[in-house]
C-alpha positions as a printed NumPy array, in Angstrom:
array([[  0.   ,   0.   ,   0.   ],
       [  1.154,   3.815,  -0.938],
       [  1.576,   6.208,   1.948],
       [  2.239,   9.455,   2.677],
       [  5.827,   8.939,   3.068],
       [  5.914,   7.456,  -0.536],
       [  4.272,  10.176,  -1.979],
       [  6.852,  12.719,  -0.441],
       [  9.518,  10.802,  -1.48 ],
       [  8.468,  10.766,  -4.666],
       [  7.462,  14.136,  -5.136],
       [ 11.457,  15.003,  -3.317],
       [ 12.802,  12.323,  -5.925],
       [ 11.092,  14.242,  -9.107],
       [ 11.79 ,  17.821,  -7.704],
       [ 13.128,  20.046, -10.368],
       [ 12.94 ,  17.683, -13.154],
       [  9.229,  17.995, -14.209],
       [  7.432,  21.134, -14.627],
       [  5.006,  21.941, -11.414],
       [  1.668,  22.001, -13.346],
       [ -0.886,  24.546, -12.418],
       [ -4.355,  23.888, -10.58 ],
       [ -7.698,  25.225, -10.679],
       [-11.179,  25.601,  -9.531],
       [-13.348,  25.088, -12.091],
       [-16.226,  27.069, -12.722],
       [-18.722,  25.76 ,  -9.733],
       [-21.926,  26.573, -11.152],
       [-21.907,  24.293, -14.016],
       [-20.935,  21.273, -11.807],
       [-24.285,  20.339,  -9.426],
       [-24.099,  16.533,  -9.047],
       [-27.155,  15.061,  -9.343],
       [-29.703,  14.646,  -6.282],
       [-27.779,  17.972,  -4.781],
       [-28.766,  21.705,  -4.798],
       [-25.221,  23.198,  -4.177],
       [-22.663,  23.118,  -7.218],
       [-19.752,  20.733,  -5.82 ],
       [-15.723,  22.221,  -5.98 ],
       [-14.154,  20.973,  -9.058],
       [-10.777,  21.115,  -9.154],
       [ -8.371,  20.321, -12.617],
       [ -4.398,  19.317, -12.49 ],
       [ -3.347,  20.942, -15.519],
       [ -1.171,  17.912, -16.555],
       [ -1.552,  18.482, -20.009],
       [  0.981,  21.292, -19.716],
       [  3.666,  18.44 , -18.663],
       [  6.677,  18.106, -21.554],
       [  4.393,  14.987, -22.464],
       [  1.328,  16.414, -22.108],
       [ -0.054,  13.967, -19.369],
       [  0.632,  13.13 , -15.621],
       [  3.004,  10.164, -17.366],
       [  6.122,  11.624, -16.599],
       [  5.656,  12.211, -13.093],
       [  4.696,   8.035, -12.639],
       [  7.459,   6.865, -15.299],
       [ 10.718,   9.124, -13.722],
       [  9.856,   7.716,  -9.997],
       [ 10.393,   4.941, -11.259],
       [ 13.522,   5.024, -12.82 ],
       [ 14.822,   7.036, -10.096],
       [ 13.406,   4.935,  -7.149],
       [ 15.005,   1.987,  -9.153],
       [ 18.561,   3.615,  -9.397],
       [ 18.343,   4.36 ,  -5.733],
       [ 17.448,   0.651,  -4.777],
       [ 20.165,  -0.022,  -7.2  ],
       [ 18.178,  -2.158,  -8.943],
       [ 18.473,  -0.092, -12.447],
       [ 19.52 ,  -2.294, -15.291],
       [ 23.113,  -1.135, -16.504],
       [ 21.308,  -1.248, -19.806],
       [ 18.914,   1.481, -18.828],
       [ 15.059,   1.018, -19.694],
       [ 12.785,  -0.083, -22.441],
       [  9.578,   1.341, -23.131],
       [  7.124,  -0.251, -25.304],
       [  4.993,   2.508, -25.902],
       [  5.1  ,   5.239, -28.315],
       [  2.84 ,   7.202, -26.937],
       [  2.563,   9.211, -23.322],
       [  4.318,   6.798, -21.795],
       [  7.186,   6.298, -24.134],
       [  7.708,   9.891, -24.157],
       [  8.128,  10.06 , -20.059],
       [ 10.333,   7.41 , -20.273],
       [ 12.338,   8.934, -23.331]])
């Protein structure tokens, strides 16, 4: 199971290396779930701002990094088969 402590430590092992994507509130009125009377509080990671245009990078460079600091990074380096989001965070 993920923790706290994982998250920070990821977060302190990406630092720097990834761009710190804005959030925002979106516009409350137009989200009311249904069954309520109050709009709920939307909020939106801009992740599409990322190099690779999704939250990829962020998931794909803890791992490598975690992996070099377990030492447990191939001398070889990393394959990934994707060309897509993915691929990119790991290129």
């Amino acid at each position: 199971m993920i923790g706290v402590e994982d998250v920070h430590a990821a977060a302190r092992r990406i630092a720097g290396r990834v761009r710190r994507t804005p959030v925002m509130e979106a516009d409350p009125a137009e989200f009311v779930p249904e069954g309520r009377t109050a709009p709920a509080r939307l909020w939106l990671k801009l992740e599409h701002t990322q190099h690779t245009g999704s939250f990829k990078t962020r998931g794909a460079l803890n791992r490598v990094l975690s992996a070099a600091e377990a030492g447990r990074l191939p001398e070889a380096g990393v394959i990934a088969a994707s060309g897509g989001n993915a691929g990119l965070a790991v290129a």
